[in-house]
PDB file of C-alpha atoms in Angstrom:
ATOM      1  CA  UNK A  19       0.000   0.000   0.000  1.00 93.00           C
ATOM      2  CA  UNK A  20       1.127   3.805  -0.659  1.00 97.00           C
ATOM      3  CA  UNK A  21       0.365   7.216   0.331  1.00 98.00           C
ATOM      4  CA  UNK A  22       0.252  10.169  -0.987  1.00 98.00           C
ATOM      5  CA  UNK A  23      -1.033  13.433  -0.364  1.00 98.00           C
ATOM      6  CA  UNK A  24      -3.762  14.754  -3.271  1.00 98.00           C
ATOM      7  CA  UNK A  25      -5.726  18.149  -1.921  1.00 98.00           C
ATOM      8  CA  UNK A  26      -7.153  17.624   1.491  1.00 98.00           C
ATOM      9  CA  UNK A  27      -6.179  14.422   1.731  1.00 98.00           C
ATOM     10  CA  UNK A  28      -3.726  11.364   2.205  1.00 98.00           C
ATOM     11  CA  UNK A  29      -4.695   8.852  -0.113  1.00 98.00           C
ATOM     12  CA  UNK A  30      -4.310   5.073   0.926  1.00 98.00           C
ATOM     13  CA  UNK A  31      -4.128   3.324  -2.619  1.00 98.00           C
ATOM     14  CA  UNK A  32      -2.840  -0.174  -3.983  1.00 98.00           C
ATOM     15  CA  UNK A  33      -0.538   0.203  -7.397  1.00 98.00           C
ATOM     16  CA  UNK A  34      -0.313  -3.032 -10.075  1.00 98.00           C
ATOM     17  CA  UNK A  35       1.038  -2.782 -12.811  1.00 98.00           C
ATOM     18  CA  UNK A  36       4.362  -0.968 -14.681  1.00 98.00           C
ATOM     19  CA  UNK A  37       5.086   2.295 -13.638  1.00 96.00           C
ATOM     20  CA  UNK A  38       5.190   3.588 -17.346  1.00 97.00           C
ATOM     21  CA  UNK A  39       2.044   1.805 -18.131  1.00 98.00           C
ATOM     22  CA  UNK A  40      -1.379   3.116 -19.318  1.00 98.00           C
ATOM     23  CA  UNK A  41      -2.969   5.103 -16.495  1.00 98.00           C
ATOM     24  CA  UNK A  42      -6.475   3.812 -15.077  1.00 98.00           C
ATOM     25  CA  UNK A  43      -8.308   5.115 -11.400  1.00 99.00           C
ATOM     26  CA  UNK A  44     -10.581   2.126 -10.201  1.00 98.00           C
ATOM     27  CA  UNK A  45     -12.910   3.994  -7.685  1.00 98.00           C
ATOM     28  CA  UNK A  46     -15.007   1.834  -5.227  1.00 98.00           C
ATOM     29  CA  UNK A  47     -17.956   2.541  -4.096  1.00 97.00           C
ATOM     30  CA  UNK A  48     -20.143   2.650  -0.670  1.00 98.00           C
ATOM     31  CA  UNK A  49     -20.066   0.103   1.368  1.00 98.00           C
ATOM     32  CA  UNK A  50     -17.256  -1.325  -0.375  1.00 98.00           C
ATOM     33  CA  UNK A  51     -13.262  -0.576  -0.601  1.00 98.00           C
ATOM     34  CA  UNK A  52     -10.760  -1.625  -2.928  1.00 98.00           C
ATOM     35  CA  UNK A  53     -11.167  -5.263  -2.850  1.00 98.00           C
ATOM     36  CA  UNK A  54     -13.838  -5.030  -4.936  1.00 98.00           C
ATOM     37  CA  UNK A  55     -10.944  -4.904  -7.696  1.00 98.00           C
ATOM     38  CA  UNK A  56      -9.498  -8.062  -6.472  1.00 98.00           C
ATOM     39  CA  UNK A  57     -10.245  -9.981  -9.840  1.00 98.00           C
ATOM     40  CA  UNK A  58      -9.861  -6.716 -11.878  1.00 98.00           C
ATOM     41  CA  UNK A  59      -6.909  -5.994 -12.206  1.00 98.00           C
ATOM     42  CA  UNK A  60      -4.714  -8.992 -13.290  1.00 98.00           C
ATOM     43  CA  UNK A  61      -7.019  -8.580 -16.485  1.00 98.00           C
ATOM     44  CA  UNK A  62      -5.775  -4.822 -16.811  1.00 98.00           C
ATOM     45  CA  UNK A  63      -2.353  -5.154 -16.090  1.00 98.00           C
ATOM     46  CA  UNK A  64      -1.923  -8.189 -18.099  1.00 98.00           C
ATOM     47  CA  UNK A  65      -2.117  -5.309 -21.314  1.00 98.00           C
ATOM     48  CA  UNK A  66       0.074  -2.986 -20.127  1.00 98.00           C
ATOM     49  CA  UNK A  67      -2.457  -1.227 -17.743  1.00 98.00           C
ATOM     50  CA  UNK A  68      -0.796   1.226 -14.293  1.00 98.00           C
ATOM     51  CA  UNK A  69      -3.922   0.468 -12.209  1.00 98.00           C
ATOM     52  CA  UNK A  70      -4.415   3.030  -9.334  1.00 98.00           C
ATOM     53  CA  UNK A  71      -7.088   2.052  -6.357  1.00 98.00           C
ATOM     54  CA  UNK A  72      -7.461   4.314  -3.454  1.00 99.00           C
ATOM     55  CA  UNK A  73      -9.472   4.245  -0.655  1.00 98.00           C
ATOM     56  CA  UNK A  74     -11.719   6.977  -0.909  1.00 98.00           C
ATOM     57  CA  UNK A  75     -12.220   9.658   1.361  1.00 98.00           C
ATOM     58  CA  UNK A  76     -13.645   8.118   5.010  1.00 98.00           C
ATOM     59  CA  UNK A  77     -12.409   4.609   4.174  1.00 98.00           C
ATOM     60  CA  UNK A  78      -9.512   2.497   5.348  1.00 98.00           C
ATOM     61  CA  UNK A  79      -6.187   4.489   5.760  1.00 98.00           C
ATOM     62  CA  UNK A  80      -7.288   7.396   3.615  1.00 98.00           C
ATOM     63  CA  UNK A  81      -7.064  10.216   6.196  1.00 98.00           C
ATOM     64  CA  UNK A  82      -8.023  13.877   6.022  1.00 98.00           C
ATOM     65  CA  UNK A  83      -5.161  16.178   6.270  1.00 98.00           C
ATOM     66  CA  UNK A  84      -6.264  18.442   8.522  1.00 98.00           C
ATOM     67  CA  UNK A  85      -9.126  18.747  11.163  1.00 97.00           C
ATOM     68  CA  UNK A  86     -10.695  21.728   9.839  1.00 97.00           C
ATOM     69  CA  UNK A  87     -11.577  19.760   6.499  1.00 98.00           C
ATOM     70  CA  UNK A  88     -15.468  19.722   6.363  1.00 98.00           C
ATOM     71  CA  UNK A  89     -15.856  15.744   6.662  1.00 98.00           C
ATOM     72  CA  UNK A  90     -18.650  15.973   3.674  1.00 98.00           C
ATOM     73  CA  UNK A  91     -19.502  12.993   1.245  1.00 98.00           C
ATOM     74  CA  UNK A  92     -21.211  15.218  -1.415  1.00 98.00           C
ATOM     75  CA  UNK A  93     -20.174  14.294  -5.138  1.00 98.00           C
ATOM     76  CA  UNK A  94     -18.166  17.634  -5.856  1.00 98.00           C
ATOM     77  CA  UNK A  95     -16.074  16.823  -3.227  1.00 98.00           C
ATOM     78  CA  UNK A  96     -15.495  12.552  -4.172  1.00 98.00           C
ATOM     79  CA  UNK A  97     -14.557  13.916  -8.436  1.00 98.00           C
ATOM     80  CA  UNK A  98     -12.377  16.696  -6.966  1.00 98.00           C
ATOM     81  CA  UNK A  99     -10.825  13.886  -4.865  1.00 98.00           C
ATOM     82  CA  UNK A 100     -10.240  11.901  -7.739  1.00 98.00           C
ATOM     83  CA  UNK A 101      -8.287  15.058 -10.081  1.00 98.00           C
ATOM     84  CA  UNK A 102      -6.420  16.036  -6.948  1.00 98.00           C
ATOM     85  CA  UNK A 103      -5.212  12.132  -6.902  1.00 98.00           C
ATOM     86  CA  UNK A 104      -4.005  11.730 -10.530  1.00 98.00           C
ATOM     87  CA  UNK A 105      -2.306  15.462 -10.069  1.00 98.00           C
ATOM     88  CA  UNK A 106      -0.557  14.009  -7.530  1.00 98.00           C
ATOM     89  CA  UNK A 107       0.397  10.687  -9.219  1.00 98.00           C
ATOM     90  CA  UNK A 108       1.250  12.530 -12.189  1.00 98.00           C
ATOM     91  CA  UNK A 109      -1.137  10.706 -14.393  1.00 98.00           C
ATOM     92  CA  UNK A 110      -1.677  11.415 -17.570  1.00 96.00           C
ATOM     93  CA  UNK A 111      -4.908  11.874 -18.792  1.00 98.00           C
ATOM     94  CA  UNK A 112      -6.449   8.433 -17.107  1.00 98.00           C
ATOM     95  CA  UNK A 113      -9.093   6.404 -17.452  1.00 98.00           C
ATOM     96  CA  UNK A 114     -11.654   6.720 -14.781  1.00 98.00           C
ATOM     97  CA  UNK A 115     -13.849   3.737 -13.798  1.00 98.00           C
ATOM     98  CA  UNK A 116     -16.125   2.614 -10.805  1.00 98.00           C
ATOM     99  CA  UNK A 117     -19.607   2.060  -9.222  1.00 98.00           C
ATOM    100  CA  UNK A 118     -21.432   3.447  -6.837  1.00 98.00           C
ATOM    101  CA  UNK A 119     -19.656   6.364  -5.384  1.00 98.00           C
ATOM    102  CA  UNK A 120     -16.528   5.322  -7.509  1.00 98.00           C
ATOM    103  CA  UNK A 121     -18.825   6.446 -10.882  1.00 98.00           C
ATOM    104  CA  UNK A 122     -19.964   8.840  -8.955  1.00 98.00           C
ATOM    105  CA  UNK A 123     -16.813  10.524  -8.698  1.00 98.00           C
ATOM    106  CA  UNK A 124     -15.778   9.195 -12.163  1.00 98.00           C
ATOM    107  CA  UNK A 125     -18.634  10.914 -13.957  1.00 98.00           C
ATOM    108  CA  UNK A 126     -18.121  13.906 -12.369  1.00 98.00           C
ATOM    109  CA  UNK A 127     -14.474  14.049 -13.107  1.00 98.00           C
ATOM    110  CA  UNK A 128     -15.030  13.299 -16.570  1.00 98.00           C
ATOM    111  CA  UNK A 129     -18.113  15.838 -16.889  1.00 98.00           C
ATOM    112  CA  UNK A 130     -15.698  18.718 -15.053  1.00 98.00           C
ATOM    113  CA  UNK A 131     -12.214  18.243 -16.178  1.00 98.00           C
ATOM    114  CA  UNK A 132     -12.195  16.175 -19.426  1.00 98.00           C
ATOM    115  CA  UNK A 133      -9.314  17.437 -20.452  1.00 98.00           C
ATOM    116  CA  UNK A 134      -7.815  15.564 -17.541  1.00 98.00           C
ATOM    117  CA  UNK A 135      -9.525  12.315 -18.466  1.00 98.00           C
ATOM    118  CA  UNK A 136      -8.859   9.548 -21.615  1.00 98.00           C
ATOM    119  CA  UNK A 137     -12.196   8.023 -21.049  1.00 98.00           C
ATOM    120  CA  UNK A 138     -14.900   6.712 -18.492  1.00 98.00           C
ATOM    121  CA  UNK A 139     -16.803   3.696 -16.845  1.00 98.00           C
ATOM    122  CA  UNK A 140     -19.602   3.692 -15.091  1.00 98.00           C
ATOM    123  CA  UNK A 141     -21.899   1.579 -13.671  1.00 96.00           C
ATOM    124  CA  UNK A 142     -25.827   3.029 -13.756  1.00 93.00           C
ATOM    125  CA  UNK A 143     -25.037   5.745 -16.674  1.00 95.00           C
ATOM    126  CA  UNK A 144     -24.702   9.074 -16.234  1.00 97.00           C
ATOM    127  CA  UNK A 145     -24.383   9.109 -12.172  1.00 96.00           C
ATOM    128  CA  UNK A 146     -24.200  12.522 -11.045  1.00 97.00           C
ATOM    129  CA  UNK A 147     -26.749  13.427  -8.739  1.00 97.00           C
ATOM    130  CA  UNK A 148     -29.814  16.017  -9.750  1.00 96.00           C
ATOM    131  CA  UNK A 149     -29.885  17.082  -6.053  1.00 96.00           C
ATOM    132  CA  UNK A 150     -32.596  18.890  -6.849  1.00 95.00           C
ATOM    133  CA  UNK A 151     -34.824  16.239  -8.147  1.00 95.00           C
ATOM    134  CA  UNK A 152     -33.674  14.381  -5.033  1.00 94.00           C
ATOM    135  CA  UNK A 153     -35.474  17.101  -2.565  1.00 95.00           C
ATOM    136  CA  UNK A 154     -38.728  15.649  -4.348  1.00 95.00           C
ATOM    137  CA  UNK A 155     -40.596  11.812  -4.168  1.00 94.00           C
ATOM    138  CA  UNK A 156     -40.485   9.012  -6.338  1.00 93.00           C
ATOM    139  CA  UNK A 157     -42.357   6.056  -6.881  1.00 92.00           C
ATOM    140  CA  UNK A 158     -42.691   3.967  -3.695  1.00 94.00           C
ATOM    141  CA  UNK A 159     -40.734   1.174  -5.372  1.00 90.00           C
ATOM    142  CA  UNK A 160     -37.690   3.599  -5.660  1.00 91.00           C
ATOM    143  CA  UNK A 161     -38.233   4.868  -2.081  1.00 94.00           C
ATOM    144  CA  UNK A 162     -38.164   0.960  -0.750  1.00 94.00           C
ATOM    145  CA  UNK A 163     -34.914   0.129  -2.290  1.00 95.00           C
ATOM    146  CA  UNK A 164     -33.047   3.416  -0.779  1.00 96.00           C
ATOM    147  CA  UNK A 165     -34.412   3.264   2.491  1.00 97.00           C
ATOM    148  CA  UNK A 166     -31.069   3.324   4.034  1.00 98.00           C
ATOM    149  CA  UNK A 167     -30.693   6.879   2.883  1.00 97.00           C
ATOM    150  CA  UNK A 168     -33.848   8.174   4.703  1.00 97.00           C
ATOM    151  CA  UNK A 169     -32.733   6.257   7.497  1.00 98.00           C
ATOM    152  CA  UNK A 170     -29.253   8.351   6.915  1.00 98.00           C
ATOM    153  CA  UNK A 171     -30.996  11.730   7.320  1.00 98.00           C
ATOM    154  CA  UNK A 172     -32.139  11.078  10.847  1.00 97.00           C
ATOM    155  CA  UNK A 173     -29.523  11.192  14.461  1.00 97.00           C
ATOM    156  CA  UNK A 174     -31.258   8.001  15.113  1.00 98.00           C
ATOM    157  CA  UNK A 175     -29.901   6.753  11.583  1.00 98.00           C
ATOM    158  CA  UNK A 176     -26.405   7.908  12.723  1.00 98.00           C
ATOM    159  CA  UNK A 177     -26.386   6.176  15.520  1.00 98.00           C
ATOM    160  CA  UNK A 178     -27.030   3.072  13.981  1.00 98.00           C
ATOM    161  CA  UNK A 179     -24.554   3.064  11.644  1.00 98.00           C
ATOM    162  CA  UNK A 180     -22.109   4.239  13.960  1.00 98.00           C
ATOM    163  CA  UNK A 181     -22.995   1.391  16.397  1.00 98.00           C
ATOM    164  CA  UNK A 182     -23.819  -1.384  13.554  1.00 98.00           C
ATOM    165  CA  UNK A 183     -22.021  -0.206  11.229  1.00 98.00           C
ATOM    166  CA  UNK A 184     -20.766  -3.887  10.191  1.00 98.00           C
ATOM    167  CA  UNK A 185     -24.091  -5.803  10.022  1.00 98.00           C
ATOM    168  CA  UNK A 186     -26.101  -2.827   8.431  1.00 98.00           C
ATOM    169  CA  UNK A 187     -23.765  -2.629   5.590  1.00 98.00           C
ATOM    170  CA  UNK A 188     -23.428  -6.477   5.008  1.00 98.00           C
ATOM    171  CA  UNK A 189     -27.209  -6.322   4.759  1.00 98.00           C
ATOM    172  CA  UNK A 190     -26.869  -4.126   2.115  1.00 98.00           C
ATOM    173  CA  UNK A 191     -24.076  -6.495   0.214  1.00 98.00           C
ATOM    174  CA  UNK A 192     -26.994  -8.626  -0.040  1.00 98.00           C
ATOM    175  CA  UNK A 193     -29.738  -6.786  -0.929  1.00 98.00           C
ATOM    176  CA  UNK A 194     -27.861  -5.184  -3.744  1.00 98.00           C
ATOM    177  CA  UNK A 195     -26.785  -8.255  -4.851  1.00 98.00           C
ATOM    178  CA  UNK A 196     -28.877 -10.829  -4.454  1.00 97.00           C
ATOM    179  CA  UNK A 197     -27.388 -13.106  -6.417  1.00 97.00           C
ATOM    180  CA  UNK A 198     -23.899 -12.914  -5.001  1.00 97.00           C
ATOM    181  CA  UNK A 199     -23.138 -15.556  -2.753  1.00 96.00           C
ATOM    182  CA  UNK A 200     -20.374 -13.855  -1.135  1.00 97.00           C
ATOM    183  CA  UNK A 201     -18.424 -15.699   2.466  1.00 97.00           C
ATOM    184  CA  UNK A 202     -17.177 -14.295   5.683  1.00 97.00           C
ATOM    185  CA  UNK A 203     -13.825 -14.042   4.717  1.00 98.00           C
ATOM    186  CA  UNK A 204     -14.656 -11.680   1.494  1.00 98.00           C
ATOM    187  CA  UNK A 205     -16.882  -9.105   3.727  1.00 98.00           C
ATOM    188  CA  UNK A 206     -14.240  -9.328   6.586  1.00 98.00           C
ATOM    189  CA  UNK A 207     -11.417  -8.328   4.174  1.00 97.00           C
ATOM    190  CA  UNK A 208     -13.177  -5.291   3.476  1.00 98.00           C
ATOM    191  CA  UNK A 209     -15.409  -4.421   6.371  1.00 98.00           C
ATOM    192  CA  UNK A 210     -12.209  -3.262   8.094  1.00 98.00           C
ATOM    193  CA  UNK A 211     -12.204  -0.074   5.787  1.00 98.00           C
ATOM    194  CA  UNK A 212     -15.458   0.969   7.925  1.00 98.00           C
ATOM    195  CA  UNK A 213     -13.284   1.809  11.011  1.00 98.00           C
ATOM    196  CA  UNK A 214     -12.034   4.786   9.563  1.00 98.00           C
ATOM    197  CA  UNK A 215     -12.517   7.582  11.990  1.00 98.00           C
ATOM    198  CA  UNK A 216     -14.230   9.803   9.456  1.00 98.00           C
ATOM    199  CA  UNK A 217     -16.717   6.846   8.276  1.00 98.00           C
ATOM    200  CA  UNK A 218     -19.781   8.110  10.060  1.00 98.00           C
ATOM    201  CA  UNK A 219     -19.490  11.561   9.157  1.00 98.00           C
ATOM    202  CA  UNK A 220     -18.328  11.068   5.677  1.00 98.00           C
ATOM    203  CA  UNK A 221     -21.450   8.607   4.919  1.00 98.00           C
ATOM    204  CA  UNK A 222     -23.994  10.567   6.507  1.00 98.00           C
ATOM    205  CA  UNK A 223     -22.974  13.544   5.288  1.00 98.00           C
ATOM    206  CA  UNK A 224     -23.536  11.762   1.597  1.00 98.00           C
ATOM    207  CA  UNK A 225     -26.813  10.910   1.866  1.00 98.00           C
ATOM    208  CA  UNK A 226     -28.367  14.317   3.347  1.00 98.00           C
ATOM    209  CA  UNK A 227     -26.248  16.488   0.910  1.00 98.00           C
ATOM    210  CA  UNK A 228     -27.582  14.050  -2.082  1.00 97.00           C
ATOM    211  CA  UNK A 229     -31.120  14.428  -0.941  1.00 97.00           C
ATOM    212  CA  UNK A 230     -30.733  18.008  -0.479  1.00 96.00           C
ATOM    213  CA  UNK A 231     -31.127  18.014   3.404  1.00 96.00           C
ATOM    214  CA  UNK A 232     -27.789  20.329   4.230  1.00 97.00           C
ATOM    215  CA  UNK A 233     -25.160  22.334   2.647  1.00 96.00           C
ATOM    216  CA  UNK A 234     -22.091  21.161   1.506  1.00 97.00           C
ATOM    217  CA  UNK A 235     -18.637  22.238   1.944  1.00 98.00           C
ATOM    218  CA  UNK A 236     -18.090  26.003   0.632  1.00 98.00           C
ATOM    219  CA  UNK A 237     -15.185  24.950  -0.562  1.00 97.00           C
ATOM    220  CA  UNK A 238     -17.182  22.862  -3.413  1.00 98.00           C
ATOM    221  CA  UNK A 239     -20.009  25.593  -4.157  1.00 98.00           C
ATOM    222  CA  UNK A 240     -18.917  26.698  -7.814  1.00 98.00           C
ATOM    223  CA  UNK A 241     -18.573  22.769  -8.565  1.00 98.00           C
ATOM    224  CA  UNK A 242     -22.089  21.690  -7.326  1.00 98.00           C
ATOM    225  CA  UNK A 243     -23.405  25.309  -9.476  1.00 98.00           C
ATOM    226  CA  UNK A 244     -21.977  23.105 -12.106  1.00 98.00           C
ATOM    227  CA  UNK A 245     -23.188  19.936 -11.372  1.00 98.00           C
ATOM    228  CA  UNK A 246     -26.630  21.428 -11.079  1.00 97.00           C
ATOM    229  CA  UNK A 247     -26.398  22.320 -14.941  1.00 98.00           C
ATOM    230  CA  UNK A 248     -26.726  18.467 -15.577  1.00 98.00           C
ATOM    231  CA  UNK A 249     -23.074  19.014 -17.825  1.00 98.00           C
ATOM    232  CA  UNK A 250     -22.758  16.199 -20.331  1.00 98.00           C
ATOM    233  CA  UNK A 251     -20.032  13.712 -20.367  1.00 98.00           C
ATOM    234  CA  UNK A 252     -17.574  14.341 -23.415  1.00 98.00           C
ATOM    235  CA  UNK A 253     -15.124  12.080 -23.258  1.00 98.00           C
ATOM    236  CA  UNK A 254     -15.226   8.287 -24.657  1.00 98.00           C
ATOM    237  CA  UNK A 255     -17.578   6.254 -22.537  1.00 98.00           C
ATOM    238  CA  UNK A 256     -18.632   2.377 -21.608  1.00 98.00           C
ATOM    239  CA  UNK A 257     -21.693   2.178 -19.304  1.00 98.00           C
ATOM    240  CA  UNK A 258     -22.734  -0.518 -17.299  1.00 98.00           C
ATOM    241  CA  UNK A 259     -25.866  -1.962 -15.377  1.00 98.00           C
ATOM    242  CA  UNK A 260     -26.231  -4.862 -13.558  1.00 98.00           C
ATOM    243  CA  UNK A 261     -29.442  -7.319 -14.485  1.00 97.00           C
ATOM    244  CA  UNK A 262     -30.391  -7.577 -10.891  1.00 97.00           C
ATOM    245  CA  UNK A 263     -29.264  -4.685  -9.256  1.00 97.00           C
ATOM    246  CA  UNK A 264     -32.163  -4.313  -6.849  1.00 96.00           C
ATOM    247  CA  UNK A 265     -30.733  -0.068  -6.772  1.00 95.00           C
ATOM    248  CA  UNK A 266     -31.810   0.538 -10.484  1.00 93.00           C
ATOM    249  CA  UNK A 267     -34.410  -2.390 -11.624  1.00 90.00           C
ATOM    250  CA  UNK A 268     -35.322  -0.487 -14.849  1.00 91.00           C
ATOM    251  CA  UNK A 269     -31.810   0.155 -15.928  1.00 94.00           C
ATOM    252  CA  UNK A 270     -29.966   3.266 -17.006  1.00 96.00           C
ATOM    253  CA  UNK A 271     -29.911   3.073 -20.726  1.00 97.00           C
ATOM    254  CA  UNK A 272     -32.188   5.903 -21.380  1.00 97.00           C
ATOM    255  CA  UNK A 273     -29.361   7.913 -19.947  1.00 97.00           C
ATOM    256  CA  UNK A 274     -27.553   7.968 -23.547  1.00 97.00           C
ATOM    257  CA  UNK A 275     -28.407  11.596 -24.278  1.00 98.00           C
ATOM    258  CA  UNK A 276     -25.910  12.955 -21.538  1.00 98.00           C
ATOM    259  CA  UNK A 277     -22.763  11.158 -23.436  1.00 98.00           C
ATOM    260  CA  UNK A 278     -21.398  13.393 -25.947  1.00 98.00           C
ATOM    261  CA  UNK A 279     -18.501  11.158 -27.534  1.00 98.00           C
ATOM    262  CA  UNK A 280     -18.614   7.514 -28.080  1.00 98.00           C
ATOM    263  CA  UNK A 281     -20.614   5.820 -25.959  1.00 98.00           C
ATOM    264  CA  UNK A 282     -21.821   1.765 -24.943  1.00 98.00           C
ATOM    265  CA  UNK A 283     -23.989   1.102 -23.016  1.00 98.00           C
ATOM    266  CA  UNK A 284     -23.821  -2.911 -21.543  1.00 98.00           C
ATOM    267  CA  UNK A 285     -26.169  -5.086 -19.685  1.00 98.00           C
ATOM    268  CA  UNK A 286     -24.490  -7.797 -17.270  1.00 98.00           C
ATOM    269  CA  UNK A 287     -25.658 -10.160 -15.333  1.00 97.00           C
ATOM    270  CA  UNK A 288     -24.696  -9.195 -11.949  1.00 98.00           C
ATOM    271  CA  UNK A 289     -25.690  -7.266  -8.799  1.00 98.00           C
ATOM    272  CA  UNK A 290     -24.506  -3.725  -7.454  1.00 98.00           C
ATOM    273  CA  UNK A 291     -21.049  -4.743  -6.811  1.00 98.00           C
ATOM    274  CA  UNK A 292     -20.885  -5.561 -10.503  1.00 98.00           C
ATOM    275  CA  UNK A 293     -16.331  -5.530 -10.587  1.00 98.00           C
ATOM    276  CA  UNK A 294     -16.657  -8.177  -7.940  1.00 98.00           C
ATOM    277  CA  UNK A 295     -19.110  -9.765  -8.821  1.00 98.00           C
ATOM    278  CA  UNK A 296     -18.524 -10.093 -12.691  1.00 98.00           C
ATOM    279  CA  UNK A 297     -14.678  -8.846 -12.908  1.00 98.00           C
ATOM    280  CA  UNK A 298     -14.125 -10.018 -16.499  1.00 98.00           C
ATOM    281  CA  UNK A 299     -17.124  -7.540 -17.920  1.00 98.00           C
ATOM    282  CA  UNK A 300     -15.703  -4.708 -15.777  1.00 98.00           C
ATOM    283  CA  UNK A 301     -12.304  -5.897 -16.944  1.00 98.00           C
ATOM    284  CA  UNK A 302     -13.099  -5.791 -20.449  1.00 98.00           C
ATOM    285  CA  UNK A 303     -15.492  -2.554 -20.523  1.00 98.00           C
ATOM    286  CA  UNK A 304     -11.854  -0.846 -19.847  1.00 98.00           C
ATOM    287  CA  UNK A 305     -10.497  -2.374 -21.986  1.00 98.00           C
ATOM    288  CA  UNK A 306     -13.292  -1.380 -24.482  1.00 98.00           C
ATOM    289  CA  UNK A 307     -12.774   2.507 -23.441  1.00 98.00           C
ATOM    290  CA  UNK A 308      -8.474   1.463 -24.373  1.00 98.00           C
ATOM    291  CA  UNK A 309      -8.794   0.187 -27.311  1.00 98.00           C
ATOM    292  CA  UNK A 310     -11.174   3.449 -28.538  1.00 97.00           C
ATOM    293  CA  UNK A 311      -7.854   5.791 -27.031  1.00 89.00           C
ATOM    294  CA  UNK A 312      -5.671   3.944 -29.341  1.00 81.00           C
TER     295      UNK A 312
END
């Protein structure tokens, strides 16, 4: 494992791969950590690939730098996160990819700063967050699936995650993925990544920014003014959803009109935690976005 300090933070990451090697960012996702790229990544580097996988802000060793730093989850702040870790890694031009908060962050780096970015993948589409839409109800169906969020928005919710944080988040392995017949020692190697001081805060934070309950960090205003204008993705682009992903049933293909450049869109058959859970199609939808840099 390295370190390396990128903006307000010191990034934990794992590096595989040759140094001089094509740059790609594998970005995990909530409540998951780098392990999700296990079976990844031998498929990358065995073309070449420099495969970058940090822990992102409020999980494992990833640290804040100082303990002024607004502890906020919002989606400015994970894609800002992201540029200020291939600035400091000298990258050039990478290839983003993730799920979950991972595309998250991926999809908003490559919808701010394409010029810093060779191409994108994302599972769910186009996954930046129409905060505003969020302050507003959708079908009870939709509501169901993210309960945990409206149970984030409450001290009571806090609590519980803070206290149970372990067996609330394996629940939601599994309901995600229902499929996915995961064993202890899989969740164990990366449940540790919830002890991270800033876990709590970080999460919660999230899910009542996303939902348009509180402010975010000042420091992220002019991004989110951005965000808000629903910018469209410009750079190369393989999309991804998982066939029983219990988080988006009806798919994100009608999301096409927000990719600008050359765009797929794939359907696997897998759960939420789609690189662990089908590592060859993440693997190769990479590999896709590679071959169209060439």
């Amino acid at each position: 494992m390295d370190h390396v300090d990128a903006g307000v933070l010191s990034v934990a990451y794992l590096q595989d791969g040759p140094p001089d090697g094509w740059p790609v960012v594998l970005s995990h996702g909530f409540p998951y950590d780098v392990h999700a790229y296990d079976q990844v990544v031998p498929a990358l580097t065995a073309h070449g690939a420099r495969v970058i996988r940090p822990y992102l802000r409020g999980f494992g060793p990833t640290r804040f730098r100082s303990a002024a730093t607004v502890r906020s989850g919002q989606q400015a702040a994970l894609g800002s996160d992201l540029i200020a870790l291939a600035d400091a890694l000298r990258l050039d031009r990478p290839i983003v990819a993730g799920y979950d908060w991972g595309g998250l962050a991926s999809c908003v780096a490559a919808a701010l700063w394409p010029q810093r970015v060779a191409g994108l993948v994302s599972l769910a589409g186009y996954d930046i967050i129409d905060v505003e839409r969020q302050r507003h109800a959708f079908d009870p169906a939709v509501e169901h699936a993210v309960w945990y969020q409206h149970l984030f928005q409450t001290e009571r919710g806090r609590e519980g995650l803070a206290a149970h944080r372990r067996e609330l988040c394996r629940m939601l392995w599994r309901q995600w993925s229902p499929r996915w017949a995961f064993d202890d020692e899989t969740f164990a190697r990366t449940a540790g990544s919830f002890d991270n001081p800033d876990f709590v805060d970080v999460v919660v934070h999230a899910y009542r920014h996303a939902l348009g309950q509180v402010t975010g960090d000042p420091a992220y205003d002019d991004l989110e003014t951005r965000l808000a204008g629903r910018p469209k993705i410009t750079v190369p682009a393989v999309t991804l959803d998982g066939a029983t992903d219990t988080l988006k049933p009806r798919g994100t293909a009608d999301h096409a009109p927000m990719f600008a450049a050359r765009h797929e869109h794939r359907r696997v058959d897998a759960g939420h935690n789609l690189p662990q859970e089908a590592p060859a199609a993440f693997a190769d939808a990479v590999l896709t976005v590679r071959a169209w840099q060439r």
